[in-house]
Tab-separated table of C-alpha atoms and ligand atoms in Angstrom:
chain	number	residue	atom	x	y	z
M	19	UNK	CA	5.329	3.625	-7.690
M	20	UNK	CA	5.505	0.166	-6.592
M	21	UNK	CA	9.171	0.937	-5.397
M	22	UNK	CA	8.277	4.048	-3.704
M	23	UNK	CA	5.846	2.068	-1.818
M	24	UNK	CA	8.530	0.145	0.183
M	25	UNK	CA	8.835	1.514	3.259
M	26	UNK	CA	12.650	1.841	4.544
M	27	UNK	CA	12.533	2.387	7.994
M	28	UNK	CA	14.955	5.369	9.548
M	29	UNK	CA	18.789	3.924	9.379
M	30	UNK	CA	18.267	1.081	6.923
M	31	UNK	CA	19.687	0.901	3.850
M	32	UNK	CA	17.209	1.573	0.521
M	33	UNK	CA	16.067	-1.171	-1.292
M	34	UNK	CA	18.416	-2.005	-4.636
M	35	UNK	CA	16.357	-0.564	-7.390
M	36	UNK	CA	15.213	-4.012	-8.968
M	37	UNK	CA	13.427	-5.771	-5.566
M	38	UNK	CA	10.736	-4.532	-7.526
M	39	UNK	CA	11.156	-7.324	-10.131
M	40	UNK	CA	11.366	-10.169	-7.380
M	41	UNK	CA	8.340	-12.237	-7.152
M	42	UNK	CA	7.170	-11.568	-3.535
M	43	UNK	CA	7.135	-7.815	-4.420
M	44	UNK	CA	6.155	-7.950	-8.214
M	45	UNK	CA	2.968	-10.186	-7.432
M	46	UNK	CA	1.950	-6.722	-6.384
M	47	UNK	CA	1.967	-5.081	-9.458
M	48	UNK	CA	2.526	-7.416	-12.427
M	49	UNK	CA	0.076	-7.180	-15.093
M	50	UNK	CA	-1.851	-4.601	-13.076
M	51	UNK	CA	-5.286	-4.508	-14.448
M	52	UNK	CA	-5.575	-8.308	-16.164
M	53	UNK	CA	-6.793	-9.537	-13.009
M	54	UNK	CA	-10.100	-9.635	-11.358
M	55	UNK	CA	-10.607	-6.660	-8.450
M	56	UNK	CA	-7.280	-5.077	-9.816
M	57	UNK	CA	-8.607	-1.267	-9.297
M	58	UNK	CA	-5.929	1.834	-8.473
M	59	UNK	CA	-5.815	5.555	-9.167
M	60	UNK	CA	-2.576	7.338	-10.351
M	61	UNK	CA	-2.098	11.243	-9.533
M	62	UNK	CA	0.140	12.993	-12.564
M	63	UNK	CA	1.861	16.357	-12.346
M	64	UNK	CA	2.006	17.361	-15.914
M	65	UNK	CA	1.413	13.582	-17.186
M	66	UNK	CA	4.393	12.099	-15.255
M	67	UNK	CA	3.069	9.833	-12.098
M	68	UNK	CA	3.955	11.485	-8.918
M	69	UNK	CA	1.582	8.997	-6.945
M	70	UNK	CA	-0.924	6.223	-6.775
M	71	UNK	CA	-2.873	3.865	-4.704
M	72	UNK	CA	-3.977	-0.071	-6.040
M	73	UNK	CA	-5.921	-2.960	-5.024
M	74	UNK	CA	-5.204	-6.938	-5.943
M	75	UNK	CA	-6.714	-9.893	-4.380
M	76	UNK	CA	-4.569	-12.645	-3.772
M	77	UNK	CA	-5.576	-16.415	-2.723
M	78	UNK	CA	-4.054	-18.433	-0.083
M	79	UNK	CA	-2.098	-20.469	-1.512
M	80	UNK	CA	0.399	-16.605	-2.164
M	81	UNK	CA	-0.829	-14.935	0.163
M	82	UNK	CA	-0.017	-11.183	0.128
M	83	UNK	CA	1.930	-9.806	3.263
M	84	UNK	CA	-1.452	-8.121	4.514
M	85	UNK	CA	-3.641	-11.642	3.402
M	86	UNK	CA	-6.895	-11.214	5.385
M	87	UNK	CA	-9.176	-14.280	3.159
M	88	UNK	CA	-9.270	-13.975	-0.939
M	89	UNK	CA	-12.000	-11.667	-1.232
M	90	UNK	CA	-10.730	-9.004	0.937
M	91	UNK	CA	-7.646	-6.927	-1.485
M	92	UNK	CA	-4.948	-5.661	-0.527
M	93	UNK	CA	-3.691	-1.883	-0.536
M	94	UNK	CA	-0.600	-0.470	-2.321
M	95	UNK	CA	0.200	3.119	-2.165
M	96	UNK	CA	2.933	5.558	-2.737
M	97	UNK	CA	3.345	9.474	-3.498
M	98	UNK	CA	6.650	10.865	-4.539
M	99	UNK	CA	8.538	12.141	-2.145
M	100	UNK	CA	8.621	15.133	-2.969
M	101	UNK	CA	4.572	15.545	-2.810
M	102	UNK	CA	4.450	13.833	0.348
M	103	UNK	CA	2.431	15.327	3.598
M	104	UNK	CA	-0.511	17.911	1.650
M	105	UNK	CA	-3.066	15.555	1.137
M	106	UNK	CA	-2.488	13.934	-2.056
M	107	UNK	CA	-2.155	9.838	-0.632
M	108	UNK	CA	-5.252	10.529	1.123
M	109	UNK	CA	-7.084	12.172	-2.299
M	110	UNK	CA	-5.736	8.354	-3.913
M	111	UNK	CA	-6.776	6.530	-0.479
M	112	UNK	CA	-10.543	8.147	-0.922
M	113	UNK	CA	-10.752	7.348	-4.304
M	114	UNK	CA	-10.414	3.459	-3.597
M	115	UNK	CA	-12.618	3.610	-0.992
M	116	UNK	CA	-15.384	5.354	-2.641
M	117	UNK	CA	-15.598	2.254	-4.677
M	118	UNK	CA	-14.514	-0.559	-2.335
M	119	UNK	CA	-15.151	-0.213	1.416
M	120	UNK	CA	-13.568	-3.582	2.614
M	121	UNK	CA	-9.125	-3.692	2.405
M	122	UNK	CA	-6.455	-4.998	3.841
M	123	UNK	CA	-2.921	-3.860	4.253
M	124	UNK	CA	0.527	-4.696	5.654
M	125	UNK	CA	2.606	-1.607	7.219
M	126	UNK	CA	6.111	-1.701	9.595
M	127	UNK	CA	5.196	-0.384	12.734
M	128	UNK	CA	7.435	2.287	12.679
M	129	UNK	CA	6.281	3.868	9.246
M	130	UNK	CA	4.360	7.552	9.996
M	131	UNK	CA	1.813	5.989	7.137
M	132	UNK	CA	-0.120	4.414	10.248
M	133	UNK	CA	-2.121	7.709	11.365
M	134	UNK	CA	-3.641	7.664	7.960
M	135	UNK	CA	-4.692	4.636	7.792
M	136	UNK	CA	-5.930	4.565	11.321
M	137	UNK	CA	-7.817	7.955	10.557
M	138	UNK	CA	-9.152	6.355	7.510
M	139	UNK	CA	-10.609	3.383	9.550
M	140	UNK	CA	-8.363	1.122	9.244
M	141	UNK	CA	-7.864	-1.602	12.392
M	142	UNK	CA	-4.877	-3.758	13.529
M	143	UNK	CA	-5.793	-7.514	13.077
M	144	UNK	CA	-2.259	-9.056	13.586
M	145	UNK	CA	1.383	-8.473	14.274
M	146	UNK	CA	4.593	-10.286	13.431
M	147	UNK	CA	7.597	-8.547	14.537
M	148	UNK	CA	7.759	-5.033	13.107
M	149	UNK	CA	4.814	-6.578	10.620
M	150	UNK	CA	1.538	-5.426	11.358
M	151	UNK	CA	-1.889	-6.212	9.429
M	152	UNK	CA	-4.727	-3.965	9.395
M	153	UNK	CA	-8.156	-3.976	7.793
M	154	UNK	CA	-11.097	-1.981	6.825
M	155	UNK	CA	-14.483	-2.734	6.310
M	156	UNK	CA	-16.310	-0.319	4.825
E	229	COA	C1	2.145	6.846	2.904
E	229	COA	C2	2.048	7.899	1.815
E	229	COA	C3	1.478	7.264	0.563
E	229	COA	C4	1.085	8.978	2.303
E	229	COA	O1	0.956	9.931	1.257
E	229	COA	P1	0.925	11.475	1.626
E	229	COA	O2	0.543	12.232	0.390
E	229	COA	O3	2.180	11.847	2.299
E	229	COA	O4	-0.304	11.472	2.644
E	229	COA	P2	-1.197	12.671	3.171
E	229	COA	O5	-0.464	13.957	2.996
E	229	COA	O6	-2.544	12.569	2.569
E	229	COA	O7	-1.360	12.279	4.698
E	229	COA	C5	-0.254	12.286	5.497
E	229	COA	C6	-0.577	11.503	6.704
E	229	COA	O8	0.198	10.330	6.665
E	229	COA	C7	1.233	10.418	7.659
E	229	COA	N1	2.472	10.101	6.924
E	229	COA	C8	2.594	9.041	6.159
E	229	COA	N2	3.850	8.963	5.667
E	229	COA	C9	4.520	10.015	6.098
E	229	COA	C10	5.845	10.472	5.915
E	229	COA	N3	6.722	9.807	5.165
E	229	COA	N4	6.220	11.586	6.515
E	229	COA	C11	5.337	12.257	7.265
E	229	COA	N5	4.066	11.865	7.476
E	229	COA	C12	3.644	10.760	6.907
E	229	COA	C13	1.157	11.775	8.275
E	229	COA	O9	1.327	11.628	9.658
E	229	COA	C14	-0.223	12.272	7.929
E	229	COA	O10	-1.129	11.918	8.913
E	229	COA	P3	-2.044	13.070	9.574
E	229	COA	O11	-2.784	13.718	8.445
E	229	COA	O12	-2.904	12.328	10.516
E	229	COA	O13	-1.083	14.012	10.219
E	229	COA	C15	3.416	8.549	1.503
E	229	COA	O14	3.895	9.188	2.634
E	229	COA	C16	4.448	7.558	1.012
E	229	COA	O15	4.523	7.272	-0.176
E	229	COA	N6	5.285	7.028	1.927
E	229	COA	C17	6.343	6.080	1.565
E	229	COA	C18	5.776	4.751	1.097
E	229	COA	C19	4.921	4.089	2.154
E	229	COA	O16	5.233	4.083	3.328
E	229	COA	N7	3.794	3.515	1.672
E	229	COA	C20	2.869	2.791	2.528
E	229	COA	C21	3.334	1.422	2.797
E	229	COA	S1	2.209	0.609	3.910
């Protein structure tokens, strides 16, 4: 899931299949669940993952991509392609924020994902290049 979280933006190449194992990306998901504030929700399709949607804090000495301060996590999610567009990464959005109302993220500018999150409350706070940051509070 972590991979199909990476956004490649139209014309650029795909990622190679193990970015997922370099440190600025696997910081993300490593030992998912050991950590305190680690929360996410997976969606199955006959028990194999076709989605999900996780939180980690991070501190600032590693800061994540979308850092806002250490107490605010950050937002990972991903749906299969082929499930994409009837609902389902909003179903995985809700059921993080039923629990925790404050979240940061990081998204490229040009990825479609922004309309949900703007529609889900989410607010730009910064932008580097194609980078922007966005948070919600609840
Ligand atoms: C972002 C993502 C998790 C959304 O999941 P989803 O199941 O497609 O989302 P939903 O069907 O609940 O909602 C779709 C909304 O997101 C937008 N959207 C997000 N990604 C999209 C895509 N690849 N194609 C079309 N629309 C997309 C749509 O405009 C739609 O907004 P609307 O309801 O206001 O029209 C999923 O598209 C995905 O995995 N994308 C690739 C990875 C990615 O970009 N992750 C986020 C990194 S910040």
């Amino acid at each position: 899931m972590q991979f199909e979280a990476l956004f490649v933006p139209p014309g650029d190449d795909p990622f190679p299949g193990d970015v997922v194992d370099q440190p600025h990306i696997s910081r993300y998901w490593a030992g998912f669940g050991t950590r305190p504030g680690d929360l996410g929700s997976i969606a199955l399709d006959a028990g194999a993952p076709i989605g999900a949607a996780w939180l980690r804090r991070f501190d600032a000495a590693d800061p994540g991509y979308g850092f806002i301060d250490g107490s605010t996590p950050e937002l990972g999610i991903a749906v299969a392609a082929d499930y994409r567009g009837v609902g389902l990464g909003t179903r995985l959005l809700d059921s993080l924020t039923d629990h925790v109302g404050r979240m940061s993220l990081s998204i490229d500018a040009r990825n479609p994902a922004y309309r949900l999150y703007e529609r889900k409350g989410f607010v730009v706070m910064s932008r580097s290049a194609m980078s922007l940051t966005m948070l919600r509070t609840g």
